[in-house]
Amino acid sequence: MRSLIVLPLIVHIFALQLSAQPVPVKITGTPEKWGMLRGNQPYFIKGVGGEASWEMLAKLGGNSVRTWGHEKLSAQLDLAEKLGLTVTAGIWLGQVRQGFNWADAKSLIKQRETIRQTVLKHKDHPALLCWALGNEMEDADGENGAVWSEINNLARLVKSIDPNHPTMTVIAEMGGNKISNLHALCPDIDIIGINSYAGAPSVGERYRKLGGSKPYMLTEFGPPGIWEIKKDASGTFQEPSSTAKANYYKSAYVKSISGQEGACLGSYAFMWGQKQEVTATWFSMLLKDGSRLAPVDTLSELWTGKRVANLCPTIESLAVEGNLPALPGGMVQVKLKASDPENDSIRVSWEIYADEEEYGTGGDAEAASASVPNAVVQSDKTGAQIKLPADGGLYRVFATVRDDHGGAAVANIPIRVDAPLKVASGRPAKLPLVIYSEPDSQTTYIPSGWMGDAKSIKVDPNHTEKPNSGKTCMRCEFSASTGWGGVAWQNPEQDWGDKKGGFNLTGARKLVFHARGEKGGEEVSFGFGLIGTEKRYFDTAKRSTGKIRLGSDWEKYEINLADLKPNENLTRIKVGFVWTVASTGKPTVFYLDNIQWE
């Protein structure tokens, strides 16, 4: 009986092994005319980046998707195979702008092992097209040779494990000496991926002028980003309508993708889905409900040579009547000109969102904008009457036009309300709020704000010698012979007043900490709150102990909060703790433990 069970199982496993055969992908040709063969057949990439409906992508003529990380790669490859798509598999690498040290051996070893395991696991999947090592991990000018050297080491590692799929690395535009240094230092990189937006139509021409001889892909393209456009007279970034954005995708495709066959192997448009970046629609090719926007129709026609059967609605204009900036609580009239190419019936929805004007960099995650309830007083297909909020700041009125065939169009008009800006409080804090007691307690405020001569500062949060309580304390050292240094505990980390955050510590009566010197006699100043009102998200209160002469034994210190001034409160404390030291000509070493708001 057991043999009857085992035999089908063996057959099933053998069948799975047979099905998991790689489809070899090769780069062919010369710098004058590159090409890609997949399974010995010519293959030109017609792709997107994003995780929305891949079924829709396949139906509209797309053939490939690009990913940025490996965490969900198994499921992504399986789905792609089912739909007849391929995957350019991204493996995320540490980024210079986020502080990754490309000269740190431990970090590089860990990164290499991640890549080795990922390639071993997925190298034989038939939907795999190529490996993309990193995304915009380089410095602005491409002069950090350690990055390119290690990228080539990684590419060589991938090739040693998987000879059936090309290697690529993806850069942000082509500034500085990125192209020349990448060519010189990365012989094992087969393809250069280029992310470009406003400059996308000229990528092919510029790449050749910079000496580019490897084949390239346009790995991200779409409308211009806010880093490429200027603010208007009201200090606002104007977002093009989805109708207007279609022209950006078409221009890039015609000039730098299909117009550069022989150098360009294809492209991945950004972004297939919905992403909050400046707004919820700036780079989104689909709405949250899956409705497609005009860039999708445009790309489908470019991919297939055929027009989509039923096109998306179009927006000709969206404008505010009257003078701006507007008064708080005032009424404004917004006018819309929209239509449908097939004269289908359309419906229009209206919403208003606060724009906090906090924009990330490099595609970093951003908090979704908050909607303003009950702001739309009256609306129809031609416009809306909007009651503006009482709080000052920037708001965006969105008009979304839909037909009955899955198509949509979206536009927004920014309105600045002329009133004092209401600034968000910090997150509610449950007291006592621990800043440090053991290393794993550092989840509220982070000691990320290194000041003064930062290179001369050392902080060890895992020091085990003579803690005040528990197993560890924090050792702090400032070793410069001149100048000063200090460390600020911040929320969010590495922010000096440009982002929301901090804690609402209303109800706290004192800030308590324990400290001792290495030998006794060390002078250190302690406190909280550093960010002034010149910043949008400032500390609503500040205190400093002035210089304290520490003893060699632990002592408890308190900063009393009973004497807050009328213009001070604890509703938003961004810097929850800080120390500073002035050099005495020799190293200053001291210890901290049990820091908390009570």
Coordinates of C-alpha atoms in Angstrom, one line a residue:
M1 CA 0.0 0.0 0.0
R2 CA 2.9 2.4 0.9
S3 CA 4.5 1.8 -2.5
L4 CA 1.4 2.8 -4.3
I5 CA 1.6 6.2 -2.5
V6 CA 5.3 6.7 -2.9
L7 CA 5.5 6.0 -6.6
P8 CA 3.0 8.8 -7.7
L9 CA 4.9 11.1 -5.3
I10 CA 8.2 10.4 -7.0
V11 CA 6.6 10.9 -10.4
H12 CA 5.2 14.2 -9.3
I13 CA 8.6 15.4 -7.9
F14 CA 10.3 14.3 -11.1
A15 CA 7.7 16.2 -13.2
L16 CA 8.3 19.3 -11.1
Q17 CA 12.0 19.1 -11.7
L18 CA 11.5 18.7 -15.4
S19 CA 9.2 21.8 -15.5
A20 CA 11.7 23.9 -13.6
Q21 CA 14.0 24.3 -16.5
P22 CA 15.5 27.8 -17.2
V23 CA 14.8 29.5 -20.5
P24 CA 18.3 30.8 -21.5
V25 CA 18.6 34.5 -22.1
K26 CA 21.6 35.9 -24.0
I27 CA 22.8 39.3 -25.1
T28 CA 23.9 39.2 -28.7
G29 CA 25.5 41.5 -31.2
T30 CA 28.0 44.4 -30.9
P31 CA 27.8 48.0 -29.6
E32 CA 26.5 49.0 -33.0
K33 CA 23.5 46.6 -32.8
W34 CA 22.7 44.8 -29.5
G35 CA 19.9 42.3 -29.2
M36 CA 18.4 39.9 -26.7
L37 CA 17.5 36.2 -27.3
R38 CA 15.2 34.3 -25.0
G39 CA 15.1 30.7 -25.8
N40 CA 16.9 31.5 -29.0
Q41 CA 14.1 33.8 -30.1
P42 CA 14.4 37.7 -30.3
Y43 CA 13.0 39.4 -27.3
F44 CA 12.2 43.1 -26.8
I45 CA 11.0 44.1 -23.4
K46 CA 7.6 45.8 -23.2
G47 CA 7.4 46.1 -19.5
V48 CA 6.3 47.9 -16.4
G49 CA 7.3 48.2 -12.8
G50 CA 4.7 47.6 -10.2
E51 CA 2.5 44.9 -8.7
A52 CA -1.0 45.8 -9.8
S53 CA -3.0 43.6 -12.2
W54 CA -0.5 41.7 -14.3
E55 CA -3.5 40.0 -16.0
M56 CA -4.4 43.5 -17.4
L57 CA -0.8 44.0 -18.5
A58 CA -0.7 40.7 -20.4
K59 CA -4.0 41.5 -22.2
L60 CA -2.8 44.9 -23.2
G61 CA 0.4 43.6 -24.9
G62 CA 3.0 43.9 -22.1
N63 CA 5.4 41.0 -21.8
S64 CA 7.6 41.7 -18.7
V65 CA 7.6 43.1 -15.2
R66 CA 10.4 44.6 -13.1
T67 CA 10.7 44.0 -9.3
W68 CA 12.9 45.9 -6.8
G69 CA 13.3 43.3 -4.1
H70 CA 13.5 39.5 -3.8
E71 CA 11.2 38.9 -0.8
K72 CA 8.2 37.9 -2.9
L73 CA 10.0 36.6 -5.9
S74 CA 8.8 33.0 -5.9
A75 CA 5.1 34.0 -6.1
Q76 CA 5.9 36.7 -8.7
L77 CA 7.8 34.4 -10.9
D78 CA 5.0 31.8 -10.7
L79 CA 2.3 34.3 -11.6
A80 CA 4.4 35.7 -14.4
E81 CA 4.8 32.2 -15.9
K82 CA 1.1 31.6 -15.7
L83 CA 0.4 34.8 -17.6
G84 CA 3.2 34.4 -20.2
L85 CA 5.2 37.2 -18.7
T86 CA 8.9 37.5 -17.7
V87 CA 10.5 39.0 -14.7
T88 CA 13.6 41.2 -14.3
A89 CA 14.3 40.2 -10.7
G90 CA 15.6 43.1 -8.6
I91 CA 17.8 42.4 -5.6
W92 CA 17.9 45.5 -3.4
L93 CA 21.3 46.8 -2.4
G94 CA 22.3 49.3 0.2
Q95 CA 22.2 52.9 -0.9
V96 CA 24.9 55.6 -0.4
R97 CA 22.3 58.3 0.3
Q98 CA 20.8 56.1 3.1
G99 CA 24.2 55.7 4.8
F100 CA 25.2 52.2 3.5
N101 CA 29.0 51.9 3.8
W102 CA 30.3 50.2 0.7
A103 CA 33.7 49.8 2.4
D104 CA 32.4 47.9 5.4
A105 CA 33.4 44.3 5.1
K106 CA 30.6 42.9 7.3
S107 CA 27.9 44.7 5.4
L108 CA 29.3 43.6 2.1
I109 CA 29.5 39.9 3.2
K110 CA 25.9 40.0 4.4
Q111 CA 24.8 41.6 1.1
R112 CA 26.7 39.0 -1.0
E113 CA 25.1 36.1 0.9
T114 CA 21.6 37.5 0.3
I115 CA 22.4 37.6 -3.4
R116 CA 23.9 34.1 -3.5
Q117 CA 20.9 32.6 -1.8
T118 CA 18.5 34.4 -4.0
V119 CA 20.1 33.4 -7.2
L120 CA 20.5 29.8 -6.1
K121 CA 16.8 29.6 -5.3
H122 CA 15.4 31.2 -8.4
K123 CA 18.0 30.7 -11.2
D124 CA 16.1 27.9 -13.0
H125 CA 12.6 29.5 -13.0
P126 CA 11.4 29.7 -16.6
A127 CA 9.9 33.2 -16.1
L128 CA 13.2 34.7 -15.0
L129 CA 14.6 37.2 -17.6
C130 CA 17.6 38.8 -15.9
W131 CA 19.0 39.9 -12.6
A132 CA 18.9 43.6 -11.6
L133 CA 21.5 44.3 -8.9
G134 CA 20.4 47.4 -6.9
N135 CA 18.4 50.4 -7.7
E136 CA 19.9 53.9 -7.5
M137 CA 22.5 52.8 -4.9
E138 CA 25.3 55.0 -6.2
D139 CA 26.3 58.5 -5.1
A140 CA 25.1 61.5 -7.1
D141 CA 28.2 61.8 -9.4
G142 CA 29.1 58.1 -9.6
E143 CA 32.6 58.8 -8.2
N144 CA 32.5 56.2 -5.3
G145 CA 34.7 53.5 -6.8
A146 CA 33.9 51.1 -4.0
V147 CA 30.3 50.9 -5.2
W148 CA 31.2 50.0 -8.8
S149 CA 33.9 47.6 -7.7
E150 CA 31.5 45.7 -5.4
I151 CA 28.8 45.8 -8.1
N152 CA 31.1 44.0 -10.4
N153 CA 32.0 41.4 -7.7
L154 CA 28.3 40.8 -7.3
A155 CA 27.7 40.4 -11.0
R156 CA 30.6 38.0 -11.2
L157 CA 29.1 36.0 -8.3
V158 CA 25.7 35.8 -10.1
K159 CA 27.3 34.7 -13.3
S160 CA 29.2 31.9 -11.5
I161 CA 25.9 30.5 -10.2
D162 CA 23.6 31.3 -13.1
P163 CA 25.2 31.5 -16.6
N164 CA 21.7 31.5 -18.2
H165 CA 20.6 35.1 -17.3
P166 CA 22.2 38.5 -17.9
T167 CA 23.2 40.9 -15.1
M168 CA 22.1 44.5 -14.9
T169 CA 22.5 47.3 -12.4
V170 CA 20.2 50.3 -12.3
I171 CA 21.3 53.9 -11.9
A172 CA 19.5 57.2 -11.4
E173 CA 20.0 59.2 -14.6
M174 CA 23.5 59.6 -16.0
G175 CA 25.1 62.5 -14.1
G176 CA 28.7 62.9 -13.4
N177 CA 30.9 60.0 -14.5
K178 CA 28.4 57.2 -13.8
I179 CA 28.5 55.9 -17.4
S180 CA 32.3 56.0 -17.9
N181 CA 33.1 54.6 -14.4
L182 CA 30.5 51.9 -14.7
H183 CA 31.9 50.8 -18.1
A184 CA 35.5 50.9 -16.7
L185 CA 34.9 49.1 -13.4
C186 CA 32.0 46.7 -14.1
P187 CA 32.9 44.4 -17.0
D188 CA 30.7 41.7 -15.6
I189 CA 27.6 43.9 -15.8
D190 CA 25.8 43.0 -19.1
I191 CA 23.1 45.7 -19.2
I192 CA 22.9 49.2 -17.8
G193 CA 19.4 50.1 -16.4
I194 CA 18.7 53.8 -16.5
N195 CA 15.9 55.5 -14.5
S196 CA 14.9 58.8 -16.1
Y197 CA 11.8 61.0 -16.1
A198 CA 12.0 64.5 -17.6
G199 CA 15.2 63.5 -19.4
A200 CA 13.8 60.2 -20.7
P201 CA 13.3 61.3 -24.3
S202 CA 17.0 62.1 -24.7
V203 CA 18.4 59.1 -22.8
G204 CA 19.5 57.3 -26.0
E205 CA 21.2 60.3 -27.5
R206 CA 22.9 61.3 -24.2
Y207 CA 24.0 57.7 -23.4
R208 CA 25.9 57.4 -26.7
K209 CA 27.5 60.8 -26.3
L210 CA 28.7 59.8 -22.8
G211 CA 30.5 56.8 -24.4
G212 CA 27.8 54.2 -23.5
S213 CA 28.6 51.0 -25.4
K214 CA 26.8 48.4 -23.3
P215 CA 23.1 47.7 -24.1
Y216 CA 20.7 49.7 -21.9
M217 CA 17.2 49.5 -20.7
L218 CA 15.0 52.4 -19.6
T219 CA 14.1 50.9 -16.3
E220 CA 11.8 53.7 -15.0
F221 CA 10.2 56.5 -17.0
G222 CA 7.1 58.6 -16.7
P223 CA 6.1 62.3 -16.0
P224 CA 8.7 64.7 -14.6
G225 CA 9.4 64.5 -10.9
I226 CA 9.2 67.5 -8.6
W227 CA 13.0 67.5 -8.5
E228 CA 12.9 68.4 -12.2
I229 CA 10.3 71.2 -12.2
K230 CA 9.9 74.5 -10.6
K231 CA 7.3 75.7 -8.1
D232 CA 4.7 78.1 -9.4
A233 CA 4.1 81.6 -8.0
S234 CA 2.3 80.2 -5.0
G235 CA 5.2 77.9 -4.1
T236 CA 3.3 74.8 -5.4
F237 CA 4.3 71.9 -7.7
Q238 CA 1.6 71.6 -10.4
E239 CA 0.8 68.1 -11.3
P240 CA -0.1 67.3 -15.0
S241 CA -3.4 65.6 -15.6
S242 CA -3.4 61.9 -16.5
T243 CA -4.3 62.9 -20.0
A244 CA -1.2 65.1 -20.3
K245 CA 1.0 62.5 -18.7
A246 CA 0.4 60.1 -21.6
N247 CA 2.4 62.3 -23.8
Y248 CA 5.5 62.0 -21.5
Y249 CA 5.3 58.2 -21.8
K250 CA 4.9 58.3 -25.5
S251 CA 7.8 60.8 -26.1
A252 CA 10.2 58.7 -24.0
Y253 CA 9.2 55.5 -25.7
V254 CA 9.4 56.8 -29.3
K255 CA 12.7 58.6 -28.8
S256 CA 14.7 56.4 -26.4
I257 CA 13.2 53.0 -26.6
S258 CA 11.7 52.0 -29.9
G259 CA 13.8 54.7 -31.6
Q260 CA 17.0 53.2 -30.2
E261 CA 16.7 49.5 -31.0
G262 CA 20.2 48.2 -31.3
A263 CA 21.2 50.0 -28.1
C264 CA 18.1 49.7 -26.0
L265 CA 16.7 46.3 -25.1
G266 CA 13.4 47.6 -23.9
S267 CA 11.8 49.3 -21.0
Y268 CA 9.8 49.3 -17.7
A269 CA 7.4 52.1 -17.3
F270 CA 6.7 53.5 -13.8
M271 CA 4.4 52.8 -12.0
W272 CA 2.0 50.0 -12.7
G273 CA -0.4 50.6 -9.8
Q274 CA -0.9 53.4 -7.3
K275 CA 1.8 54.9 -5.2
Q276 CA 1.8 57.9 -2.8
E277 CA 4.7 60.1 -4.1
V278 CA 3.9 63.8 -3.8
T279 CA 0.3 62.8 -4.4
A280 CA -1.5 59.5 -4.8
T281 CA -1.6 60.0 -8.6
W282 CA 1.7 61.6 -9.7
F283 CA 3.4 58.5 -11.0
S284 CA 0.3 56.1 -10.8
M285 CA -0.7 54.5 -14.1
L286 CA -3.7 52.9 -12.4
L287 CA -6.1 54.1 -9.7
K288 CA -6.5 52.4 -6.4
D289 CA -9.6 50.7 -7.6
G290 CA -7.8 49.3 -10.7
S291 CA -9.1 51.8 -13.2
R292 CA -6.5 52.4 -15.9
L293 CA -5.4 55.9 -16.9
A294 CA -4.4 57.3 -20.3
P295 CA -0.7 56.3 -20.1
V296 CA -1.8 52.7 -20.1
D297 CA -3.7 53.1 -23.3
T298 CA -0.7 54.9 -24.9
L299 CA 1.7 52.2 -23.9
S300 CA -0.6 49.4 -25.1
E301 CA -0.8 51.0 -28.6
L302 CA 3.0 51.4 -28.6
W303 CA 3.5 47.8 -27.6
T304 CA 1.0 46.2 -30.0
G305 CA 0.5 48.8 -32.8
K306 CA -3.2 48.7 -32.2
R307 CA -5.4 51.3 -30.4
V308 CA -7.2 50.1 -27.3
A309 CA -10.8 49.3 -28.1
N310 CA -12.3 51.8 -25.6
L311 CA -10.0 54.7 -24.6
C312 CA -9.9 56.3 -21.2
P313 CA -11.8 59.6 -20.7
T314 CA -9.9 62.8 -21.1
I315 CA -9.4 65.9 -19.1
E316 CA -8.9 69.1 -21.0
S317 CA -8.7 71.5 -18.1
L318 CA -9.3 71.9 -14.3
A319 CA -9.2 75.4 -13.0
V320 CA -10.2 77.6 -10.0
E321 CA -12.4 80.6 -10.6
G322 CA -11.4 83.7 -8.7
N323 CA -8.3 85.0 -6.9
L324 CA -5.8 82.9 -5.0
P325 CA -4.6 82.4 -2.3
A326 CA -8.0 81.8 -0.8
L327 CA -9.4 82.8 2.6
P328 CA -9.9 80.2 5.3
G329 CA -13.5 78.9 5.3
G330 CA -14.2 80.6 2.0
M331 CA -16.0 79.2 -1.0
V332 CA -14.3 78.5 -4.3
Q333 CA -15.6 77.3 -7.6
V334 CA -13.6 74.7 -9.6
K335 CA -14.4 74.2 -13.3
L336 CA -13.8 71.0 -15.2
K337 CA -13.7 70.2 -18.9
A338 CA -13.8 66.5 -19.5
S339 CA -15.1 64.2 -22.2
D340 CA -14.9 60.6 -23.5
P341 CA -13.4 59.7 -26.9
E342 CA -16.3 57.3 -27.7
N343 CA -18.9 59.7 -26.2
D344 CA -19.6 57.2 -23.5
S345 CA -21.3 58.5 -20.4
I346 CA -18.9 59.6 -17.7
R347 CA -19.2 60.2 -14.0
V348 CA -17.1 62.5 -11.9
S349 CA -16.1 62.3 -8.2
W350 CA -14.6 65.2 -6.3
E351 CA -12.3 65.1 -3.2
I352 CA -10.0 67.6 -1.4
Y353 CA -6.8 66.5 0.3
A354 CA -4.3 68.3 2.5
D355 CA -0.8 68.5 1.0
E356 CA 1.7 68.5 3.9
E357 CA 4.4 69.5 1.4
E358 CA 6.6 66.8 2.8
Y359 CA 8.1 65.1 -0.2
G360 CA 10.5 62.1 0.1
T361 CA 13.6 61.6 -2.1
G362 CA 14.6 58.6 -4.2
G363 CA 11.1 57.1 -4.1
D364 CA 11.1 56.8 -0.3
A365 CA 7.8 55.9 1.3
E366 CA 5.5 58.9 2.1
A367 CA 2.4 59.1 4.3
A368 CA -0.9 59.3 2.5
S369 CA -2.5 62.7 2.3
A370 CA -5.4 63.3 4.7
S371 CA -8.8 63.9 3.1
V372 CA -10.8 67.0 4.1
P373 CA -14.4 65.8 5.0
N374 CA -17.5 67.7 3.9
A375 CA -15.5 70.1 1.8
V376 CA -17.4 69.5 -1.5
V377 CA -20.6 71.5 -1.1
Q378 CA -22.0 70.9 -4.6
S379 CA -20.7 69.2 -7.7
D380 CA -21.5 67.8 -11.1
K381 CA -19.6 66.8 -14.3
T382 CA -18.5 70.4 -15.0
G383 CA -17.3 71.6 -11.7
A384 CA -17.6 71.7 -7.9
Q385 CA -18.2 74.2 -5.2
I386 CA -15.6 73.8 -2.4
K387 CA -15.6 75.1 1.1
L388 CA -12.0 75.6 2.2
P389 CA -10.7 74.5 5.6
A390 CA -10.2 77.0 8.4
D391 CA -6.6 76.0 8.7
G392 CA -3.9 77.4 6.5
G393 CA -1.7 75.5 4.2
L394 CA -1.8 73.8 0.8
Y395 CA -4.7 71.7 -0.4
R396 CA -5.4 69.8 -3.6
V397 CA -8.9 69.5 -5.2
F398 CA -9.1 66.2 -7.2
A399 CA -11.5 65.4 -10.0
T400 CA -11.7 61.8 -11.1
V401 CA -13.5 61.0 -14.3
R402 CA -14.7 57.4 -15.0
D403 CA -16.4 55.6 -17.9
D404 CA -18.1 52.2 -17.7
H405 CA -15.2 50.3 -19.4
G406 CA -12.5 50.5 -16.7
G407 CA -11.0 53.7 -17.9
A408 CA -10.5 56.9 -15.9
A409 CA -8.8 60.3 -15.9
V410 CA -7.6 62.3 -13.0
A411 CA -6.4 65.9 -12.3
N412 CA -5.9 68.1 -9.3
I413 CA -5.7 71.8 -8.7
P414 CA -3.7 73.1 -5.7
I415 CA -5.2 75.8 -3.5
R416 CA -3.2 77.6 -0.8
V417 CA -5.3 78.9 2.1
D418 CA -4.1 82.2 3.5
A419 CA -4.2 81.5 7.2
P420 CA -1.8 80.4 10.0
L421 CA -0.6 76.8 9.3
K422 CA -1.9 74.2 11.8
V423 CA 1.1 72.1 12.6
A424 CA 0.5 68.5 13.7
S425 CA 1.2 67.4 17.2
G426 CA 3.4 64.5 18.0
R427 CA 2.2 61.0 18.6
P428 CA 0.5 60.5 22.0
A429 CA 2.9 59.2 24.5
K430 CA 2.2 56.7 27.3
L431 CA 4.2 57.8 30.3
P432 CA 6.7 56.9 31.5
L433 CA 8.3 57.1 28.0
V434 CA 11.6 55.2 27.9
I435 CA 14.3 56.6 25.7
Y436 CA 17.1 54.2 26.9
S437 CA 17.3 51.4 29.4
E438 CA 18.6 48.5 27.3
P439 CA 19.6 48.5 23.6
D440 CA 16.3 47.1 22.4
S441 CA 14.4 49.9 24.2
Q442 CA 15.5 52.5 21.6
T443 CA 12.3 52.5 19.7
T444 CA 10.9 56.0 20.6
Y445 CA 13.8 58.4 20.0
I446 CA 16.8 57.4 18.0
P447 CA 20.4 58.8 18.7
S448 CA 20.8 59.7 15.1
G449 CA 21.5 63.4 15.2
W450 CA 25.3 63.6 15.5
M451 CA 26.5 67.2 15.7
G452 CA 29.7 69.2 15.6
D453 CA 32.8 67.1 15.0
A454 CA 30.8 63.9 14.3
K455 CA 33.8 61.9 13.3
S456 CA 35.2 62.2 16.8
I457 CA 32.1 60.8 18.4
K458 CA 31.7 57.1 19.4
V459 CA 28.5 55.7 21.0
D460 CA 28.2 52.1 22.3
P461 CA 24.7 51.3 23.4
N462 CA 25.8 47.7 24.5
H463 CA 28.4 48.6 27.0
T464 CA 28.4 45.9 29.7
E465 CA 30.9 47.3 32.3
K466 CA 29.3 48.7 35.4
P467 CA 25.8 49.6 34.2
N468 CA 23.5 51.5 36.5
S469 CA 20.9 48.8 36.2
G470 CA 20.2 45.8 33.9
K471 CA 22.9 44.3 31.7
T472 CA 24.1 47.3 29.7
C473 CA 24.6 51.0 29.7
M474 CA 25.6 53.5 26.9
R475 CA 29.2 54.6 26.6
C476 CA 29.7 58.0 24.9
E477 CA 33.1 59.4 23.8
F478 CA 34.2 62.6 22.2
S479 CA 37.9 62.4 21.2
A480 CA 38.6 65.6 19.3
S481 CA 41.3 67.9 20.7
T482 CA 39.4 71.0 19.6
G483 CA 35.8 71.9 18.9
W484 CA 32.7 70.3 20.2
G485 CA 30.3 67.3 19.5
G486 CA 26.9 66.1 20.6
V487 CA 24.2 63.5 19.9
A488 CA 20.5 64.2 19.6
W489 CA 17.8 61.5 20.1
Q490 CA 15.4 62.2 17.3
N491 CA 11.9 61.2 16.1
P492 CA 11.9 60.6 13.2
E493 CA 15.5 59.7 13.0
Q494 CA 17.9 62.1 11.2
D495 CA 15.2 64.8 10.9
W496 CA 15.8 68.4 11.9
G497 CA 12.3 69.7 11.6
D498 CA 11.3 68.9 8.0
K499 CA 9.0 65.9 8.8
K500 CA 6.1 65.1 11.0
G501 CA 6.9 63.2 14.1
G502 CA 8.0 63.5 17.7
F503 CA 5.8 62.7 20.7
N504 CA 3.1 64.6 22.5
L505 CA 4.4 64.4 26.1
T506 CA 1.7 66.5 27.7
G507 CA 1.4 65.4 31.3
A508 CA 5.2 64.7 31.7
R509 CA 6.6 66.4 34.8
K510 CA 10.3 65.6 34.4
L511 CA 13.0 64.1 32.2
V512 CA 15.1 61.7 34.2
F513 CA 18.5 60.2 33.3
H514 CA 21.5 58.6 35.1
A515 CA 25.1 59.5 34.2
R516 CA 28.6 59.0 35.3
G517 CA 32.1 60.0 34.1
E518 CA 34.9 57.7 33.2
K519 CA 37.2 59.2 35.8
G520 CA 35.1 62.0 37.3
G521 CA 35.2 65.7 36.4
E522 CA 34.0 65.3 32.9
E523 CA 31.7 68.3 31.9
V524 CA 28.7 67.5 29.8
S525 CA 25.5 69.4 29.0
F526 CA 22.1 67.6 28.7
G527 CA 18.7 68.6 27.6
F528 CA 15.9 68.2 25.1
G529 CA 14.5 70.2 22.2
L530 CA 16.8 71.8 19.6
I531 CA 14.6 72.6 16.6
G532 CA 13.6 76.2 16.3
T533 CA 10.5 77.9 14.8
E534 CA 12.3 78.5 11.6
K535 CA 11.5 74.9 10.8
R536 CA 8.0 73.7 10.1
Y537 CA 8.0 70.9 12.7
F538 CA 9.9 72.6 15.6
D539 CA 10.2 71.5 19.2
T540 CA 7.4 73.1 21.2
A541 CA 9.7 73.3 24.3
K542 CA 13.4 73.2 25.0
R543 CA 15.6 72.8 28.1
S544 CA 19.3 72.5 28.9
T545 CA 21.0 71.7 32.1
G546 CA 24.1 73.7 31.1
K547 CA 27.4 72.1 31.9
I548 CA 27.3 69.3 34.6
R549 CA 30.5 68.1 36.2
L550 CA 30.1 64.3 36.4
G551 CA 31.4 62.1 39.2
S552 CA 32.8 58.6 38.7
D553 CA 29.8 57.0 40.3
W554 CA 26.3 56.9 38.9
E555 CA 24.1 59.8 39.8
K556 CA 20.4 60.5 39.0
Y557 CA 19.6 63.8 37.2
E558 CA 16.2 65.4 36.5
I559 CA 15.1 68.2 34.2
N560 CA 12.0 69.6 35.8
L561 CA 9.1 70.7 33.5
A562 CA 7.1 72.7 36.0
D563 CA 8.3 76.0 34.8
L564 CA 7.1 75.9 31.1
K565 CA 6.6 79.4 29.7
P566 CA 3.2 80.5 28.3
N567 CA 4.5 80.0 24.7
E568 CA 5.8 76.5 25.5
N569 CA 4.1 73.1 25.7
L570 CA 5.0 69.5 25.2
T571 CA 2.7 68.7 22.3
R572 CA 5.5 68.0 19.9
I573 CA 9.0 67.1 21.2
K574 CA 11.1 66.1 18.2
V575 CA 14.4 65.9 20.1
G576 CA 13.7 63.8 23.2
F577 CA 17.2 63.9 24.7
V578 CA 20.5 65.5 23.8
W579 CA 24.1 65.8 25.1
T580 CA 26.9 68.1 24.0
V581 CA 30.6 68.3 25.0
A582 CA 33.2 70.9 24.4
S583 CA 36.8 69.6 23.9
T584 CA 39.2 69.9 26.8
G585 CA 42.2 68.8 24.6
K586 CA 41.8 65.2 25.5
P587 CA 39.0 62.5 25.1
T588 CA 35.9 62.9 27.2
V589 CA 34.2 59.6 28.1
F590 CA 31.0 59.2 30.1
Y591 CA 28.1 56.8 30.5
L592 CA 24.3 57.0 30.3
D593 CA 21.5 54.8 31.6
N594 CA 17.8 54.8 32.3
I595 CA 16.7 57.8 30.3
Q596 CA 13.0 58.4 30.4
W597 CA 10.2 61.0 30.5
E598 CA 8.0 60.6 33.6

